[in-house]
């Protein structure tokens, strides 16, 4: 087992096939898998055409109404725990797969992505195994009474469309509750990161999950496997994580069939730092929040409002946080920040670097591209970047960049800070830093977001609700809220 800091072996050429009805299937068309740290092609994924998507949905329907959907809770949850065990037994393979697709530093994937992949299955297996049901004893005119209760039924076939930033973590965050509820799933991983979904298919098979209960179709979104899947008449519900405008396109695709949808979308998250905050804790935590995973976390704070008395100290602190990061290959133990995911995403982020300057930013740290003098110069690296001096209304402060950036602005009162934080089309997450408990509660209740962290970031019990307000999403998942989406309640009333 490779230890943190040791050089991992680089992967052999990857060949990621679709997984349909318990078998890997090939297709005629391929998409390239590219190493974001060098820009080199390292493999290919098989693009699912209409026939493959049809087969995957039909296999899922058979499993949902057969071997998988009719399995008792005890056996279903036992198999899902075996999937968690299987991920852990093949931890290093999952680690390599995630690293080679995303370029993220080994330590990030080792500490966060892969363990959460396994944990998602255990959490939802436990939840479904221990769920109770409310039962009401109801009066009737004849005095005999009635018993009234509700049972949960699976929806049938759930389409799961995933992004590239935390591929295994975010895919299993939806696969685990959907399957725990007895649904069969068809997963469409991001075209950038097909690998861990393909490995998960092997684990599902080895764990004894019946054929057809878990299927993977690779490909692009619009006009490809993604669009074919979500609009498929055999799909009963769609759950999606990704950009807001993709969510809107999916909503149009499913409009006529009135399928339930759950959307976890983009964000432009504020951090609010009050003068009474412990800057010794706030600065490193917000450095991590802004730059972890090269800023490619939907919950990352890209705009930071800081109370004027500590503004200068905070800016200096964030500059130091950005400048201490070491860019490089994920296979190098010294690396603390990896590349962006793709050439297209790098161009988008660099366009925002230019726009920030045009909009009047002072570039406090970064603002360019690191130079290595070796094959990493072909990779998609950008410098972690800190701006000051931008108007709150600047585009850079309103649009999601999804890179290692933060724009810092001063404020004078609590009311002003809350108003600035709320003045956004998005409403995913916020982080508030204060030593005043009442103020922490007050600000958290006033912020229009799905989750507010006070004196922390990215900390969450998986049984609590997760989702976004405004353009950041539709619905809530997590704990019983996931069970609410992935199952349907049937009310039963028994006259005694
Ligand atoms: P994306 O929307 O470009 O792609 C996500 C997935 O949707 C991919 O698998 C893609 O192939 C597919 N897709 C694209 N068009 C489609 C269509 N018309 N029909 C069906 N499928 C389609 O997002 P991305 O670039 O992969 O991820 C980054 C975005 O995801 C950011 O906006 C980020 O904020 C958001 N995100 C949100 C959360 C959250 O929990 N709210 C979590 C992670 C990422
Ligand atoms: O931790 C999670 O469950 C979750 N949905 C995280 C989202 C991260 C966005 O990039």
Coordinates of C-alpha atoms and ligand atoms in Angstrom, one line a residue:
X1 CA 0.0 0.0 0.0
X2 CA 1.5 3.4 -1.0
X3 CA 1.9 5.8 1.9
X4 CA 1.2 9.5 1.8
X5 CA 4.2 11.3 0.4
X6 CA 5.5 8.2 -1.5
X7 CA 5.4 8.4 -5.3
X8 CA 2.4 6.4 -6.7
X9 CA 3.0 4.4 -9.8
X10 CA 1.4 6.1 -12.8
X11 CA -1.6 4.3 -14.3
X12 CA -1.5 2.1 -17.4
X13 CA -3.7 3.1 -20.4
X14 CA -7.3 3.2 -19.2
X15 CA -10.2 1.5 -21.1
X16 CA -13.5 2.4 -19.4
X17 CA -16.4 0.4 -20.8
X18 CA -20.1 0.8 -20.0
X19 CA -21.7 -1.6 -17.6
X20 CA -25.1 -2.9 -18.5
X21 CA -27.1 -5.8 -16.9
X22 CA -24.1 -7.1 -15.0
X23 CA -21.7 -7.0 -18.0
X24 CA -19.1 -4.6 -19.4
X25 CA -20.1 -3.6 -23.0
X26 CA -18.0 -1.9 -25.7
X27 CA -19.2 0.7 -28.1
X28 CA -17.9 1.9 -31.5
X29 CA -17.3 5.5 -30.3
X30 CA -14.8 6.5 -27.7
X31 CA -14.0 9.7 -25.7
X32 CA -10.5 10.5 -24.6
X33 CA -9.5 10.4 -20.9
X34 CA -6.8 13.1 -20.4
X35 CA -4.4 13.5 -17.5
X36 CA -5.1 17.1 -16.3
X37 CA -1.6 17.3 -14.8
X38 CA 0.1 16.9 -18.2
X39 CA -2.6 17.2 -20.9
X40 CA -1.7 13.8 -22.2
X41 CA -4.2 11.2 -23.3
X42 CA -4.2 8.3 -20.8
X43 CA -7.1 6.2 -22.1
X44 CA -10.6 6.2 -23.4
X45 CA -14.1 5.6 -22.4
X46 CA -16.8 3.9 -24.5
X47 CA -19.6 6.2 -25.4
X48 CA -23.1 4.7 -24.9
X49 CA -25.2 5.1 -28.0
X50 CA -29.0 5.0 -28.0
X51 CA -29.0 1.1 -28.1
X52 CA -26.8 0.9 -25.0
X53 CA -28.8 3.4 -23.1
X54 CA -32.0 1.5 -24.0
X55 CA -30.5 -1.8 -22.8
X56 CA -29.3 -0.2 -19.5
X57 CA -32.7 1.3 -18.8
X58 CA -34.5 -1.9 -19.7
X59 CA -32.1 -4.0 -17.5
X60 CA -32.7 -1.5 -14.6
X61 CA -36.5 -1.9 -15.1
X62 CA -36.2 -5.7 -14.9
X63 CA -34.0 -5.5 -11.7
X64 CA -36.3 -2.8 -10.1
X65 CA -39.3 -5.0 -10.6
X66 CA -37.5 -8.3 -10.0
X67 CA -34.3 -9.5 -8.2
X68 CA -33.4 -6.2 -6.7
X69 CA -36.6 -4.3 -6.0
X70 CA -38.3 -7.3 -4.3
X71 CA -35.3 -8.1 -2.1
X72 CA -36.0 -7.7 1.6
X73 CA -34.4 -4.8 3.5
X74 CA -32.0 -7.0 5.5
X75 CA -30.5 -8.6 2.4
X76 CA -30.5 -5.4 0.4
X77 CA -28.6 -3.5 3.2
X78 CA -26.2 -6.4 3.7
X79 CA -25.3 -6.3 0.0
X80 CA -24.8 -2.5 0.2
X81 CA -22.5 -2.9 3.1
X82 CA -20.5 -5.3 1.1
X83 CA -20.2 -2.7 -1.6
X84 CA -18.7 -0.3 1.1
X85 CA -16.3 -3.1 2.1
X86 CA -15.4 -3.7 -1.6
X87 CA -14.5 0.0 -2.1
X88 CA -12.2 -0.2 1.0
X89 CA -10.6 -3.5 -0.1
X90 CA -9.8 -1.9 -3.5
X91 CA -8.9 1.5 -1.9
X92 CA -5.7 2.0 -3.8
X93 CA -7.3 1.2 -7.2
X94 CA -10.0 3.7 -6.5
X95 CA -7.4 6.2 -5.4
X96 CA -5.4 5.7 -8.6
X97 CA -8.5 6.0 -10.8
X98 CA -9.7 9.2 -9.1
X99 CA -6.3 10.8 -9.2
X100 CA -5.6 9.9 -12.8
X101 CA -8.9 11.3 -14.0
X102 CA -8.9 14.5 -11.9
X103 CA -5.3 15.3 -11.2
X104 CA -6.2 16.0 -7.5
X105 CA -3.4 15.6 -5.0
X106 CA -3.2 12.1 -3.5
X107 CA -3.8 13.3 0.0
X108 CA -7.1 14.9 -0.9
X109 CA -8.5 11.8 -2.6
X110 CA -7.1 9.6 0.2
X111 CA -8.6 11.6 3.0
X112 CA -11.9 12.7 1.4
X113 CA -13.1 11.2 -1.9
X114 CA -12.5 7.5 -1.4
X115 CA -13.5 7.2 2.3
X116 CA -16.7 9.1 1.6
X117 CA -17.5 6.7 -1.3
X118 CA -17.6 3.8 1.2
X119 CA -19.2 5.8 4.0
X120 CA -22.2 6.8 1.7
X121 CA -23.2 3.1 1.4
X122 CA -22.9 2.4 5.1
X123 CA -24.8 5.6 6.1
X124 CA -27.8 4.9 3.9
X125 CA -27.8 1.1 4.6
X126 CA -28.1 1.9 8.3
X127 CA -30.7 4.5 7.7
X128 CA -33.0 2.3 5.7
X129 CA -32.4 -0.7 8.0
X130 CA -33.5 1.4 11.1
X131 CA -36.3 3.5 9.6
X132 CA -39.5 3.4 11.5
X133 CA -43.0 4.3 10.4
X134 CA -45.7 6.5 12.0
X135 CA -49.0 4.8 12.7
X136 CA -52.1 6.6 13.7
X137 CA -55.1 5.0 15.5
X138 CA -58.0 6.9 14.0
X139 CA -61.6 7.1 15.4
X140 CA -64.5 5.9 13.2
X141 CA -68.2 6.6 13.6
X142 CA -68.9 3.0 14.6
X143 CA -66.3 3.1 17.3
X144 CA -64.2 0.3 15.9
X145 CA -61.5 2.6 14.7
X146 CA -58.9 2.3 12.0
X147 CA -55.2 2.1 11.7
X148 CA -53.6 4.5 9.3
X149 CA -50.0 4.4 8.2
X150 CA -47.8 4.9 5.2
X151 CA -45.2 2.6 3.5
X152 CA -42.3 3.6 1.3
X153 CA -42.1 2.2 -2.2
X154 CA -39.1 2.5 -4.5
X155 CA -39.6 4.8 -7.6
X156 CA -38.3 2.2 -10.0
X157 CA -35.4 3.3 -12.3
X158 CA -33.4 6.4 -11.2
X159 CA -31.0 8.2 -13.6
X160 CA -28.0 9.7 -11.9
X161 CA -26.0 12.3 -13.8
X162 CA -22.8 13.3 -12.1
X163 CA -20.1 16.0 -12.3
X164 CA -16.3 15.7 -12.4
X165 CA -15.1 17.5 -9.3
X166 CA -15.7 14.8 -6.6
X167 CA -16.6 11.9 -8.9
X168 CA -16.9 8.9 -6.6
X169 CA -18.1 11.0 -3.6
X170 CA -20.9 12.7 -5.4
X171 CA -21.9 9.6 -7.5
X172 CA -22.2 7.4 -4.4
X173 CA -24.0 10.1 -2.5
X174 CA -26.9 9.4 -4.8
X175 CA -26.4 5.8 -5.8
X176 CA -26.4 4.6 -2.2
X177 CA -29.7 6.1 -1.0
X178 CA -31.4 5.3 -4.4
X179 CA -30.4 1.6 -4.1
X180 CA -31.0 1.5 -0.4
X181 CA -34.6 2.4 -1.2
X182 CA -34.8 -0.5 -3.6
X183 CA -34.4 1.4 -6.9
X184 CA -32.3 0.3 -9.8
X185 CA -29.9 3.0 -11.1
X186 CA -28.3 4.0 -14.4
X187 CA -25.4 6.3 -13.8
X188 CA -24.0 8.8 -16.3
X189 CA -20.6 9.9 -14.9
X190 CA -19.0 13.0 -16.2
X191 CA -17.2 12.6 -19.6
X192 CA -14.1 13.9 -17.8
X193 CA -14.0 11.3 -15.1
X194 CA -15.4 7.9 -16.1
X195 CA -13.0 5.7 -14.1
X196 CA -14.4 5.3 -10.5
X197 CA -17.9 4.6 -11.8
X198 CA -16.5 1.8 -13.9
X199 CA -14.6 0.4 -10.9
X200 CA -17.7 0.6 -8.8
X201 CA -19.4 -1.6 -11.3
X202 CA -16.8 -4.3 -10.6
X203 CA -17.3 -3.9 -6.9
X204 CA -21.1 -4.1 -7.3
X205 CA -20.8 -7.3 -9.3
X206 CA -18.3 -8.9 -6.8
X207 CA -20.6 -7.9 -3.8
X208 CA -23.4 -9.9 -5.4
X209 CA -25.7 -7.0 -6.4
X210 CA -28.1 -8.5 -8.9
X211 CA -27.5 -7.8 -12.6
X212 CA -29.3 -4.7 -13.8
X213 CA -29.5 -3.0 -10.4
X214 CA -26.5 -0.8 -11.1
X215 CA -25.6 0.3 -14.7
X216 CA -23.1 2.8 -16.1
X217 CA -23.4 4.6 -19.4
X218 CA -20.5 6.8 -20.4
X219 CA -20.6 9.7 -22.8
X220 CA -21.3 13.4 -23.0
X221 CA -24.4 15.4 -21.9
X222 CA -26.4 17.2 -24.6
X223 CA -27.0 15.1 -27.7
X224 CA -25.3 12.2 -26.1
X225 CA -25.7 9.6 -23.3
X226 CA -26.8 12.2 -20.7
X227 CA -29.6 13.6 -22.7
X228 CA -30.7 10.1 -24.0
X229 CA -30.8 8.9 -20.4
X230 CA -32.7 11.6 -18.6
X231 CA -35.4 11.8 -21.3
X232 CA -35.8 8.0 -21.6
X233 CA -39.4 6.9 -21.0
X234 CA -38.2 4.0 -18.9
X235 CA -36.6 6.3 -16.3
X236 CA -38.8 7.2 -13.3
X237 CA -36.8 9.9 -11.6
X238 CA -33.7 12.0 -12.3
X239 CA -31.1 13.2 -9.8
X240 CA -28.4 15.5 -11.1
X241 CA -25.4 17.4 -9.8
X242 CA -23.7 20.0 -12.0
X243 CA -24.1 23.4 -13.5
X244 CA -27.3 25.4 -13.1
X245 CA -27.8 25.8 -16.8
X246 CA -27.4 22.0 -17.3
X247 CA -30.1 21.5 -14.6
X248 CA -32.3 23.8 -16.6
X249 CA -31.7 21.8 -19.8
X250 CA -32.5 18.5 -18.0
X251 CA -35.7 20.1 -16.6
X252 CA -36.7 20.8 -20.2
X253 CA -35.9 17.3 -21.2
X254 CA -38.1 15.7 -18.6
X255 CA -40.9 18.4 -18.5
X256 CA -43.4 16.4 -20.5
X257 CA -43.0 13.2 -18.5
X258 CA -43.4 14.9 -15.1
X259 CA -40.6 12.9 -13.5
X260 CA -39.4 13.8 -10.0
X261 CA -36.1 15.7 -10.2
X262 CA -33.5 16.5 -7.6
X263 CA -30.9 19.1 -8.5
X264 CA -27.7 20.1 -6.8
X265 CA -26.4 23.0 -8.8
X266 CA -23.9 25.8 -8.9
X267 CA -23.0 28.3 -6.2
X268 CA -21.3 31.7 -5.6
X269 CA -20.8 31.2 -1.9
X270 CA -20.0 34.0 0.6
X271 CA -17.8 33.9 3.6
X272 CA -18.4 36.6 6.3
X273 CA -15.6 37.3 8.7
X274 CA -16.5 39.5 11.7
X275 CA -13.9 41.6 13.5
X276 CA -14.3 39.4 16.6
X277 CA -13.4 36.2 14.7
X278 CA -10.4 34.1 15.6
X279 CA -8.3 34.9 12.6
X280 CA -5.7 32.3 13.6
X281 CA -8.5 29.8 12.8
X282 CA -10.4 31.6 10.1
X283 CA -7.6 32.4 7.7
X284 CA -6.2 28.8 7.3
X285 CA -9.8 27.4 7.2
X286 CA -10.8 29.8 4.5
X287 CA -7.6 29.2 2.6
X288 CA -8.5 25.6 2.5
X289 CA -12.1 26.4 1.6
X290 CA -11.1 28.6 -1.3
X291 CA -8.3 26.5 -2.7
X292 CA -8.9 22.8 -1.9
X293 CA -9.4 20.7 -5.0
X294 CA -8.1 23.7 -6.9
X295 CA -11.3 25.6 -6.0
X296 CA -13.4 23.1 -7.8
X297 CA -15.9 22.5 -4.9
X298 CA -19.4 23.8 -5.3
X299 CA -19.3 24.9 -1.7
X300 CA -16.1 26.9 -2.0
X301 CA -16.4 30.6 -0.9
X302 CA -15.4 32.7 -3.9
X303 CA -16.4 36.0 -2.3
X304 CA -15.3 37.0 1.2
X305 CA -16.8 39.9 3.2
X306 CA -14.5 41.0 6.0
X307 CA -15.3 43.6 8.8
X308 CA -13.1 46.6 8.2
X309 CA -11.0 46.5 11.4
X310 CA -9.5 43.1 10.4
X311 CA -9.7 43.5 6.7
X312 CA -5.9 44.3 6.2
X313 CA -4.8 41.4 8.4
X314 CA -7.2 39.0 6.7
X315 CA -6.0 40.0 3.2
X316 CA -2.4 39.5 4.2
X317 CA -3.4 36.1 5.7
X318 CA -5.1 34.9 2.5
X319 CA -2.2 36.0 0.4
X320 CA 0.1 33.9 2.5
X321 CA -2.3 30.9 2.3
X322 CA -2.4 31.2 -1.5
X323 CA 1.4 31.6 -1.9
X324 CA 2.3 28.6 0.3
X325 CA 0.5 26.1 -1.9
X326 CA 2.7 23.9 -4.0
X327 CA 1.4 23.1 -7.4
X328 CA 2.4 19.9 -9.1
X329 CA 1.7 16.3 -10.1
X330 CA -0.7 14.4 -7.9
X331 CA 1.8 11.6 -7.8
X332 CA 4.3 13.9 -6.1
X333 CA 3.9 13.9 -2.3
X334 CA 4.9 17.6 -2.0
X335 CA 2.0 18.7 -4.1
X336 CA -0.7 20.6 -2.3
X337 CA -2.7 22.0 -5.3
X338 CA -3.4 20.1 -8.5
X339 CA -4.5 21.3 -11.9
X340 CA -8.0 22.3 -13.1
X341 CA -9.9 19.5 -14.8
X342 CA -9.5 20.4 -18.5
X343 CA -8.2 22.8 -21.1
X344 CA -11.6 24.2 -21.5
X345 CA -12.0 24.9 -17.8
X346 CA -8.6 26.4 -17.6
X347 CA -9.5 28.8 -20.4
X348 CA -12.7 29.7 -18.5
X349 CA -10.8 30.4 -15.3
X350 CA -8.1 32.4 -17.0
X351 CA -10.8 34.5 -18.8
X352 CA -12.1 35.4 -15.3
X353 CA -8.5 36.3 -14.3
X354 CA -8.5 38.8 -17.2
X355 CA -12.0 40.0 -16.4
X356 CA -11.1 40.7 -12.8
X357 CA -8.3 43.0 -13.9
X358 CA -10.6 44.7 -16.4
X359 CA -13.2 45.2 -13.6
X360 CA -10.6 46.9 -11.5
X361 CA -9.2 44.2 -9.2
X362 CA -5.9 44.5 -7.3
X363 CA -4.3 41.1 -7.8
X364 CA -2.9 40.3 -4.3
X365 CA -1.7 36.8 -5.1
X366 CA -1.5 34.6 -8.2
X367 CA -3.4 35.8 -11.2
X368 CA -1.4 33.6 -13.7
X369 CA -0.1 30.2 -14.6
X370 CA 2.8 28.5 -12.8
X371 CA 5.8 27.4 -14.9
X372 CA 7.5 24.1 -14.3
X373 CA 9.9 23.6 -17.3
X374 CA 8.7 20.0 -17.7
X375 CA 5.7 18.1 -18.9
X376 CA 3.5 19.7 -16.3
X377 CA 3.5 22.8 -18.5
X378 CA 1.1 20.9 -20.7
X379 CA -1.3 20.5 -17.7
X380 CA -4.2 22.7 -16.6
X381 CA -2.6 24.5 -13.7
X382 CA -3.4 28.0 -12.6
X383 CA -2.2 30.0 -9.6
X384 CA -4.3 30.3 -6.5
X385 CA -5.5 33.8 -6.8
X386 CA -6.7 36.6 -4.4
X387 CA -8.3 39.8 -5.5
X388 CA -9.3 43.0 -3.6
X389 CA -10.8 46.2 -4.9
X390 CA -13.6 44.8 -6.9
X391 CA -17.1 46.2 -6.7
X392 CA -19.6 43.8 -5.0
X393 CA -21.6 44.0 -8.3
X394 CA -18.6 43.0 -10.5
X395 CA -19.3 40.0 -12.7
X396 CA -16.4 38.2 -11.0
X397 CA -18.3 38.6 -7.7
X398 CA -21.6 37.3 -9.2
X399 CA -20.7 34.4 -11.5
X400 CA -19.5 31.0 -10.5
X401 CA -15.8 30.6 -11.5
X402 CA -15.1 27.2 -10.0
X403 CA -11.4 27.8 -9.7
X404 CA -8.9 28.6 -6.9
X405 CA -10.0 32.2 -6.4
X406 CA -11.3 34.6 -3.8
X407 CA -12.4 38.2 -3.9
X408 CA -12.2 40.0 -0.6
X409 CA -14.4 43.0 0.2
X410 CA -14.8 45.1 3.4
X411 CA -18.0 45.7 5.3
X412 CA -19.0 47.9 8.3
X413 CA -22.1 46.4 9.9
X414 CA -23.7 43.0 10.4
X415 CA -26.8 44.1 8.4
X416 CA -24.6 45.2 5.5
X417 CA -22.7 41.9 5.5
X418 CA -25.8 39.8 5.4
X419 CA -27.3 42.0 2.6
X420 CA -24.1 41.7 0.5
X421 CA -24.0 37.9 1.1
X422 CA -27.6 37.5 0.1
X423 CA -27.4 39.7 -3.0
X424 CA -26.7 36.7 -5.4
X425 CA -28.7 34.6 -7.8
X426 CA -27.2 31.6 -6.0
X427 CA -28.0 30.2 -2.5
X428 CA -25.9 27.1 -1.9
X429 CA -23.6 27.7 1.2
X430 CA -22.1 30.3 3.4
X431 CA -19.5 30.3 6.1
X432 CA -19.5 32.8 9.0
X433 CA -16.7 33.6 11.4
X434 CA -17.3 35.2 14.7
X435 CA -16.7 34.5 18.4
X436 CA -20.1 35.9 19.2
X437 CA -22.5 33.0 19.5
X438 CA -25.7 35.1 19.2
X439 CA -24.3 36.8 16.1
X440 CA -23.4 33.4 14.6
X441 CA -27.0 32.1 15.1
X442 CA -28.5 35.4 13.8
X443 CA -26.4 35.6 10.7
X444 CA -27.0 31.9 9.9
X445 CA -30.7 32.3 10.1
X446 CA -30.7 35.4 7.9
X447 CA -28.5 34.0 5.1
X448 CA -30.4 32.6 2.1
X449 CA -28.5 29.4 1.6
X450 CA -28.9 25.7 2.0
X451 CA -26.2 25.4 4.6
X452 CA -24.3 27.9 6.8
X453 CA -21.2 26.9 8.6
X454 CA -20.2 28.9 11.7
X455 CA -16.5 28.8 12.4
X456 CA -16.0 25.8 10.1
X457 CA -16.5 24.7 6.5
X458 CA -17.4 21.4 4.7
X459 CA -18.4 19.7 8.0
X460 CA -21.7 17.9 7.9
X461 CA -23.5 14.9 9.3
X462 CA -24.8 13.0 6.3
X463 CA -28.2 12.6 8.0
X464 CA -28.9 16.3 7.7
X465 CA -30.5 18.1 4.7
X466 CA -28.3 19.2 1.8
X467 CA -29.3 21.3 -1.2
X468 CA -29.5 24.8 -2.5
X469 CA -31.8 27.8 -2.6
X470 CA -32.4 30.0 -5.6
X471 CA -30.3 28.9 -8.7
X472 CA -28.4 26.5 -6.5
X473 CA -30.8 23.6 -6.6
X474 CA -34.1 22.0 -6.2
X475 CA -35.0 19.7 -3.3
X476 CA -32.9 18.4 -0.4
X477 CA -31.0 15.1 -0.1
X478 CA -29.2 13.7 3.0
X479 CA -30.7 11.4 5.7
X480 CA -34.4 11.0 5.6
X481 CA -34.6 13.7 2.9
X482 CA -32.8 11.3 0.5
X483 CA -35.3 8.6 1.4
X484 CA -38.0 11.1 0.7
X485 CA -36.8 11.7 -2.8
X486 CA -35.8 8.1 -3.7
X487 CA -39.1 6.5 -2.5
X488 CA -42.8 7.3 -2.8
X489 CA -45.2 7.0 0.2
X490 CA -48.3 5.0 -0.1
X491 CA -51.0 5.7 2.5
X492 CA -52.8 2.7 3.9
X493 CA -55.9 2.9 6.1
X494 CA -57.2 -0.3 7.7
X495 CA -60.7 -0.3 9.1
X496 CA -60.8 -2.4 12.3
Ligands
LIG1 P1 -22.0 20.0 -16.0 O1 -23.4 20.5 -15.7 O2 -21.3 20.6 -17.1 O3 -22.1 18.4 -16.2 C1 -22.6 17.6 -15.2 C2 -23.1 16.3 -15.9 O4 -24.2 16.6 -16.7 C3 -22.0 15.6 -16.8 O5 -22.1 14.2 -16.6 C4 -22.5 16.0 -18.2 O6 -22.2 15.1 -19.2 C5 -24.0 16.0 -18.0 N1 -24.8 16.8 -18.9 C6 -24.5 18.0 -19.5 N2 -25.5 18.4 -20.3 C7 -26.5 17.5 -20.2 C8 -27.8 17.4 -20.7 N3 -28.3 18.3 -21.6 N4 -28.6 16.3 -20.4 C9 -28.1 15.4 -19.5 N5 -26.9 15.4 -19.0 C10 -26.1 16.5 -19.3 O7 -21.2 20.2 -14.6 P2 -19.7 19.9 -14.3 O8 -18.9 20.9 -15.1 O9 -19.4 18.5 -14.5 O10 -19.6 20.3 -12.8 C11 -19.3 21.5 -12.3 C12 -20.6 22.2 -11.8 O11 -21.3 21.3 -10.9 C13 -20.4 23.5 -11.1 O12 -21.4 24.4 -11.5 C14 -20.6 23.1 -9.6 O13 -21.0 24.2 -8.8 C15 -21.7 22.1 -9.7 N6 -21.7 21.2 -8.6 C16 -22.7 21.4 -7.7 C17 -22.7 20.6 -6.5 C18 -23.8 20.7 -5.5 O14 -23.9 19.9 -4.6 N7 -24.6 21.7 -5.5 C19 -21.7 19.6 -6.3 C20 -20.7 19.5 -7.3 C21 -20.7 20.3 -8.4
LIG2 O1 -20.7 16.2 0.9 C1 -21.6 16.1 0.1 O2 -22.5 15.2 0.3 C2 -21.8 17.0 -1.0 N1 -22.9 16.9 -1.7 C3 -20.8 17.8 -1.4 C4 -20.8 18.7 -2.5 C5 -19.7 19.2 -2.9 C6 -19.6 20.1 -4.1 O3 -18.7 20.1 -4.8

